[in-house]
Structure formats: C-alpha cells, structure tokens
Amino acid sequence: MVETFDDSRQLQTACGVFGCIASGEWPAKINVAQNIYLGLVGLQHRGQESAGIVTVNNGKMRQKKDMGLVNQVFTDDILDKLRGDLGIGHTRYSTTGVSEMINCQPFVVDSRHGKFALAHNGELVNAKSLRQKVLADGVGLSSESDSELMTQLLCRAPDNEGVEPDWPTRYLT
C-alpha cells in the first residue's frame, strides 16, 4: 500500500514573539534582554524583516527596534543597555502594513496608567472596522499595523472603568 500525503500545506512564515520574566534573587541577575535575543534568534525563521526588544528595569522601559535580522539589530552593548527583569521581543514578517521601520514591533504607547508594550503575531479579522472606530474617536494611528491598533484599543478606558485599569473588560470591548 502506498501512503499519500497532503502536500497542499506549505511552510508559512509569520512573526516570532518571545517574552521573559526574571524574579527573585537568582533569576534577577539574568540579563533578560540576552535571553530574549537568543529566543528571537531561534524564531528568526518566522520573520526576517525587523526585530525589536522592550525591557523593564526598575520601572523604566527601554526599547530597541530596527529593520534587519536579529544579529544585525542587536549588539552586546545594546543588549547590556536593555538589561531588565522582564521584556518582550519580536521578529516581523509583514502580513499587514509595508516592511518599514514604522511597523516594527514591539509597540510602546503611553496611557493614563503608564507605558504599555505589545508584540503580536497574527492578523485581526476585524481590523478595518476597529481602525475606523479608533479614528472616529479621534485617536491617531502612525502605522498600518493591526498590532498598533491593538495597543490603542487596550489603552482606551471603558466608560464604567474606575481609577485602576480593568484589563479583562478592556480585552472584551
């Protein structure tokens, strides 16, 4: 008997997202940026247009992102400046928006609760209607990326939200 395989499925490229958190005495000495860098190298096959890392150290957010491969964007000196206790990284394969610096991730925005960073892989099926909603509310968007759109939507406070952010409600609205 001859076995047949479905070869209609082809290798797909997509973005790569990697996050790392270090807490406690021992893990806090780990350079989270270096771990994220190594994770992005492992995910480089998923996106080769741009790379970015955002870290937080003592409440201060640091970011580096640029066009190119992971090893072209990050040097040891840059990774040392990105030292922190938590962070996210992203390698991009564009599915929406052109391959330009403005669409590099992670996206960082200011909100009334502080800075917010997001790295995302995938496409929002309702991005067009969400974009129209955000623009109609007077919020400007600087890129074509649905990931930036997500950051803006998450930073918007629901009408019934109190002083503290109600993240579950924000995710559902």
mmCIF file of C-alpha atoms in Angstrom:
data_model
loop_
_atom_site.group_PDB
_atom_site.id
_atom_site.type_symbol
_atom_site.label_atom_id
_atom_site.label_comp_id
_atom_site.label_asym_id
_atom_site.label_seq_id
_atom_site.Cartn_x
_atom_site.Cartn_y
_atom_site.Cartn_z
ATOM 1 C CA MET A 1 0.000 0.000 0.000
ATOM 2 C CA VAL A 2 1.274 3.463 -0.911
ATOM 3 C CA GLU A 3 0.784 6.180 1.651
ATOM 4 C CA THR A 4 -0.187 9.617 0.310
ATOM 5 C CA PHE A 5 0.459 12.915 1.973
ATOM 6 C CA ASP A 6 -1.409 16.177 1.684
ATOM 7 C CA ASP A 7 1.240 18.473 0.185
ATOM 8 C CA SER A 8 -1.159 21.402 -0.227
ATOM 9 C CA ARG A 9 0.048 22.681 3.134
ATOM 10 C CA GLN A 10 3.113 24.812 2.613
ATOM 11 C CA LEU A 11 5.555 26.274 5.060
ATOM 12 C CA GLN A 12 4.156 29.612 6.183
ATOM 13 C CA THR A 13 6.177 32.495 7.539
ATOM 14 C CA ALA A 14 4.865 34.574 10.388
ATOM 15 C CA CYS A 15 6.140 36.797 13.174
ATOM 16 C CA GLY A 16 8.033 35.469 16.158
ATOM 17 C CA VAL A 17 7.232 36.656 19.692
ATOM 18 C CA PHE A 18 9.317 35.843 22.778
ATOM 19 C CA GLY A 19 8.875 37.011 26.372
ATOM 20 C CA CYS A 20 10.906 36.572 29.532
ATOM 21 C CA ILE A 21 10.378 37.395 33.229
ATOM 22 C CA ALA A 22 13.040 37.101 35.931
ATOM 23 C CA SER A 23 12.124 37.414 39.600
ATOM 24 C CA GLY A 24 13.727 36.563 42.884
ATOM 25 C CA GLU A 25 17.367 36.835 43.870
ATOM 26 C CA TRP A 26 18.911 34.360 41.401
ATOM 27 C CA PRO A 27 16.868 34.944 38.242
ATOM 28 C CA ALA A 28 17.014 38.728 38.663
ATOM 29 C CA LYS A 29 20.728 38.571 37.894
ATOM 30 C CA ILE A 30 19.941 37.112 34.451
ATOM 31 C CA ASN A 31 20.134 39.529 31.537
ATOM 32 C CA VAL A 32 16.552 39.200 30.296
ATOM 33 C CA ALA A 33 17.442 41.066 27.089
ATOM 34 C CA GLN A 34 20.091 38.421 26.277
ATOM 35 C CA ASN A 35 17.540 35.622 26.802
ATOM 36 C CA ILE A 36 15.017 37.397 24.580
ATOM 37 C CA TYR A 37 17.727 37.917 21.947
ATOM 38 C CA LEU A 38 18.511 34.178 21.944
ATOM 39 C CA GLY A 39 14.791 33.390 21.753
ATOM 40 C CA LEU A 40 14.408 35.706 18.755
ATOM 41 C CA VAL A 41 17.391 34.084 17.047
ATOM 42 C CA GLY A 42 15.552 30.774 17.438
ATOM 43 C CA LEU A 43 12.416 32.343 15.944
ATOM 44 C CA GLN A 44 14.232 34.256 13.174
ATOM 45 C CA HIS A 45 12.895 31.871 10.520
ATOM 46 C CA ARG A 46 9.395 33.237 11.275
ATOM 47 C CA GLY A 47 10.246 36.826 10.398
ATOM 48 C CA GLN A 48 13.341 38.386 8.894
ATOM 49 C CA GLU A 49 12.278 41.967 8.137
ATOM 50 C CA SER A 50 12.801 43.595 11.530
ATOM 51 C CA ALA A 51 13.476 42.839 15.162
ATOM 52 C CA GLY A 52 12.704 44.596 18.434
ATOM 53 C CA ILE A 53 13.028 44.190 22.188
ATOM 54 C CA VAL A 54 11.374 46.109 25.033
ATOM 55 C CA THR A 55 12.502 45.568 28.630
ATOM 56 C CA VAL A 56 11.580 47.000 32.010
ATOM 57 C CA ASN A 57 14.206 47.659 34.675
ATOM 58 C CA ASN A 58 13.234 49.287 37.991
ATOM 59 C CA GLY A 59 10.031 50.587 36.418
ATOM 60 C CA LYS A 60 11.813 52.172 33.445
ATOM 61 C CA MET A 61 11.012 50.875 29.962
ATOM 62 C CA ARG A 62 13.775 50.588 27.364
ATOM 63 C CA GLN A 63 13.350 49.750 23.702
ATOM 64 C CA LYS A 64 15.391 48.993 20.606
ATOM 65 C CA LYS A 65 13.919 48.007 17.267
ATOM 66 C CA ASP A 66 15.112 48.299 13.697
ATOM 67 C CA MET A 67 14.950 46.773 10.245
ATOM 68 C CA GLY A 68 17.079 43.694 9.652
ATOM 69 C CA LEU A 69 17.956 40.350 11.148
ATOM 70 C CA VAL A 70 18.182 39.908 14.907
ATOM 71 C CA ASN A 71 22.003 39.808 14.892
ATOM 72 C CA GLN A 72 22.098 42.971 12.766
ATOM 73 C CA VAL A 73 19.851 44.941 15.125
ATOM 74 C CA PHE A 74 21.375 43.927 18.475
ATOM 75 C CA THR A 75 24.966 44.132 19.666
ATOM 76 C CA ASP A 76 26.303 43.128 23.087
ATOM 77 C CA ASP A 77 26.430 46.820 24.037
ATOM 78 C CA ILE A 78 22.778 47.362 23.092
ATOM 79 C CA LEU A 79 21.694 44.218 24.962
ATOM 80 C CA ASP A 80 23.541 45.437 28.054
ATOM 81 C CA LYS A 81 21.643 48.766 27.862
ATOM 82 C CA LEU A 82 18.378 46.799 27.614
ATOM 83 C CA ARG A 83 19.071 44.905 30.853
ATOM 84 C CA GLY A 84 15.862 44.384 32.835
ATOM 85 C CA ASP A 85 13.667 41.999 34.831
ATOM 86 C CA LEU A 86 11.040 41.438 32.150
ATOM 87 C CA GLY A 87 10.612 42.043 28.463
ATOM 88 C CA ILE A 88 9.215 41.032 25.111
ATOM 89 C CA GLY A 89 10.774 40.672 21.710
ATOM 90 C CA HIS A 90 9.504 40.407 18.158
ATOM 91 C CA THR A 91 10.716 39.411 14.707
ATOM 92 C CA ARG A 92 8.492 40.578 11.870
ATOM 93 C CA TYR A 93 7.105 39.068 8.723
ATOM 94 C CA SER A 94 4.630 41.585 7.348
ATOM 95 C CA THR A 95 1.108 40.356 6.784
ATOM 96 C CA THR A 96 -0.414 43.819 7.141
ATOM 97 C CA GLY A 97 1.419 47.062 6.518
ATOM 98 C CA VAL A 98 4.555 47.569 4.499
ATOM 99 C CA SER A 99 8.025 46.468 5.530
ATOM 100 C CA GLU A 100 9.172 49.772 7.026
ATOM 101 C CA MET A 101 10.520 50.933 10.377
ATOM 102 C CA ILE A 102 7.172 52.446 11.396
ATOM 103 C CA ASN A 103 5.647 48.950 11.521
ATOM 104 C CA CYS A 104 8.429 47.357 13.625
ATOM 105 C CA GLN A 105 7.346 45.877 16.930
ATOM 106 C CA PRO A 106 7.000 45.829 19.885
ATOM 107 C CA PHE A 107 4.784 48.907 20.013
ATOM 108 C CA VAL A 108 5.068 51.107 23.103
ATOM 109 C CA VAL A 109 2.401 53.675 23.972
ATOM 110 C CA ASP A 110 1.674 55.904 26.943
ATOM 111 C CA SER A 111 -1.613 55.516 28.762
ATOM 112 C CA ARG A 112 -3.053 57.120 31.867
ATOM 113 C CA HIS A 113 -1.775 54.074 33.768
ATOM 114 C CA GLY A 114 1.768 54.288 32.384
ATOM 115 C CA LYS A 115 3.572 52.853 29.405
ATOM 116 C CA PHE A 116 2.252 49.771 27.664
ATOM 117 C CA ALA A 117 4.179 47.485 25.274
ATOM 118 C CA LEU A 118 2.753 44.884 22.918
ATOM 119 C CA ALA A 119 4.214 42.388 20.464
ATOM 120 C CA HIS A 120 1.750 40.430 18.365
ATOM 121 C CA ASN A 121 1.715 37.641 15.802
ATOM 122 C CA GLY A 122 -1.312 37.317 13.573
ATOM 123 C CA GLU A 123 -3.983 39.374 11.917
ATOM 124 C CA LEU A 124 -7.153 40.869 13.328
ATOM 125 C CA VAL A 125 -10.020 39.760 11.119
ATOM 126 C CA ASN A 126 -11.975 42.916 12.002
ATOM 127 C CA ALA A 127 -9.004 45.322 11.791
ATOM 128 C CA LYS A 128 -10.676 47.564 9.209
ATOM 129 C CA SER A 129 -13.779 48.249 11.314
ATOM 130 C CA LEU A 130 -11.696 48.620 14.506
ATOM 131 C CA ARG A 131 -9.398 51.101 12.742
ATOM 132 C CA GLN A 132 -12.423 53.161 11.644
ATOM 133 C CA LYS A 133 -13.774 53.104 15.227
ATOM 134 C CA VAL A 134 -10.468 54.294 16.722
ATOM 135 C CA LEU A 135 -10.014 57.020 14.125
ATOM 136 C CA ALA A 136 -13.634 58.173 14.591
ATOM 137 C CA ASP A 137 -12.875 58.598 18.308
ATOM 138 C CA GLY A 138 -10.052 60.975 17.403
ATOM 139 C CA VAL A 139 -7.134 58.639 18.100
ATOM 140 C CA GLY A 140 -4.327 58.926 15.572
ATOM 141 C CA LEU A 141 -2.510 55.864 14.279
ATOM 142 C CA SER A 142 1.038 56.154 12.974
ATOM 143 C CA SER A 143 1.318 52.771 11.242
ATOM 144 C CA GLU A 144 -0.676 50.322 9.169
ATOM 145 C CA SER A 145 -0.120 47.549 11.691
ATOM 146 C CA ASP A 146 -3.049 45.942 13.436
ATOM 147 C CA SER A 147 -0.692 45.487 16.401
ATOM 148 C CA GLU A 148 -0.536 49.252 16.949
ATOM 149 C CA LEU A 149 -4.313 49.261 16.649
ATOM 150 C CA MET A 150 -4.465 46.671 19.454
ATOM 151 C CA THR A 151 -2.287 48.821 21.720
ATOM 152 C CA GLN A 152 -4.560 51.812 21.183
ATOM 153 C CA LEU A 153 -7.666 49.743 21.855
ATOM 154 C CA LEU A 154 -6.184 48.338 25.078
ATOM 155 C CA CYS A 155 -5.231 51.826 26.294
ATOM 156 C CA ARG A 156 -8.793 53.084 25.939
ATOM 157 C CA ALA A 157 -10.749 53.042 29.172
ATOM 158 C CA PRO A 158 -14.266 51.574 29.121
ATOM 159 C CA ASP A 159 -16.984 54.011 30.218
ATOM 160 C CA ASN A 160 -17.562 52.191 33.513
ATOM 161 C CA GLU A 161 -13.898 51.786 34.474
ATOM 162 C CA GLY A 162 -12.754 53.150 37.822
ATOM 163 C CA VAL A 163 -9.379 54.514 38.850
ATOM 164 C CA GLU A 164 -7.496 51.250 38.264
ATOM 165 C CA PRO A 165 -7.415 49.613 34.824
ATOM 166 C CA ASP A 166 -9.979 46.847 34.305
ATOM 167 C CA TRP A 167 -7.940 44.730 31.874
ATOM 168 C CA PRO A 168 -10.498 41.918 31.404
ATOM 169 C CA THR A 169 -13.145 44.459 30.358
ATOM 170 C CA ARG A 170 -10.683 46.140 28.010
ATOM 171 C CA TYR A 171 -9.891 42.813 26.346
ATOM 172 C CA LEU A 172 -13.579 42.120 25.783
ATOM 173 C CA THR A 173 -14.555 45.557 24.404
#
